[in-house]
Amino acid sequence: MRDTVAYKILTGEQLARLLADGTFAGAPVDLADGYIHMSTADQAQGTLDKHFAGQDDLHIAAVDLTALGDTVKWEVSRGGALFPHIYADLPLSAVIVHGPVERGPDGTLQLPH
């Protein structure tokens, strides 16, 4: 069974746009690739470390994949793992919770709840 919640790491500007517009078309990499890159709970730390190292003002949104229906495709990506990709804009209505990126004492990503 695949995860029903996935995570999107956003810059402060991207989160503000999502909240103001009620939808998010994607980060530059998403727009270039034609889908919104998402990560499962187990993949989010690796995504943060690989693609957002050294960046400040980061936020993470938990997204209900079931609300997005057939726009979600699970595709092979980093290390041969299946990642959820959204082939549509991300509506704010599918965001369960969001918050600033925070790390625990051991440096691990703390997912919003």
C-alpha positions in Angstrom: 0.0 0.0 0.0 1.3 3.4 -0.9 1.4 6.4 1.5 -1.6 8.6 1.4 0.3 11.6 2.7 3.3 13.2 1.0 5.4 16.3 1.8 6.4 19.3 -0.2 9.3 21.5 0.9 8.6 25.1 0.0 10.5 28.4 0.3 8.8 31.1 2.3 7.8 32.9 -0.9 6.3 29.7 -2.3 4.3 29.1 0.8 3.0 32.6 0.8 1.9 32.2 -2.8 0.1 28.9 -2.0 -1.7 30.6 0.9 -2.6 33.7 -1.0 -3.6 32.1 -4.3 -5.1 28.9 -2.8 -3.0 26.9 -5.3 0.7 26.3 -6.2 1.8 25.6 -9.7 5.3 24.4 -8.6 8.8 25.5 -7.9 11.1 26.2 -10.9 12.2 22.5 -11.0 8.6 21.4 -10.9 7.6 23.7 -13.8 10.7 22.5 -15.8 9.8 18.8 -15.2 6.1 19.2 -15.7 5.0 17.9 -12.3 5.3 18.8 -8.6 7.9 16.8 -6.9 6.8 15.3 -3.6 8.4 13.0 -0.9 7.1 10.4 1.4 7.8 10.8 5.2 10.8 8.5 4.7 12.1 10.4 1.7 11.6 14.0 3.0 14.9 14.1 4.9 16.9 13.1 1.9 15.1 15.6 -0.3 15.8 18.4 2.2 19.5 17.5 2.5 20.0 17.0 -1.2 18.0 19.9 -2.7 17.7 22.5 0.0 21.1 22.4 1.9 22.1 25.7 3.3 18.8 27.4 2.5 16.8 29.4 5.1 13.1 30.2 5.4 12.0 26.7 4.4 8.6 25.3 5.1 7.1 21.9 4.7 3.5 21.0 3.7 1.8 17.7 4.4 -0.5 16.9 1.5 -3.4 14.4 1.4 -2.7 12.5 -1.8 -6.1 10.9 -1.8 -7.6 14.3 -2.3 -5.6 14.6 -5.6 -6.9 11.4 -7.2 -5.5 10.5 -10.5 -3.2 13.5 -10.7 -0.7 11.6 -8.4 1.7 9.3 -10.2 4.3 7.1 -8.3 7.5 7.2 -10.4 11.0 5.9 -10.0 13.4 8.7 -9.0 16.4 9.0 -6.7 18.0 5.7 -5.9 15.4 3.8 -7.8 12.7 4.6 -5.1 9.2 5.4 -6.0 8.3 9.1 -5.4 4.8 10.7 -5.6 4.6 13.3 -8.4 1.6 15.6 -8.9 0.6 16.3 -12.5 -1.5 19.3 -11.6 -1.4 22.4 -9.5 -1.3 21.7 -5.7 -4.5 23.1 -4.2 -4.4 24.5 -0.7 -7.5 22.3 0.1 -5.2 19.2 -0.1 -2.7 20.6 2.4 -3.4 19.0 5.8 -0.9 21.0 7.8 2.2 23.1 7.1 5.0 24.6 9.2 8.6 25.8 9.2 11.3 23.2 8.5 12.6 22.2 11.9 15.2 19.7 12.9 15.4 17.7 16.1 18.5 17.6 18.3 20.0 14.9 16.2 19.5 16.9 13.0 16.6 14.9 11.7 13.7 16.7 10.0 10.6 17.1 12.2 7.5 16.7 10.1 4.6 19.0 10.8 1.7 17.6 12.7 
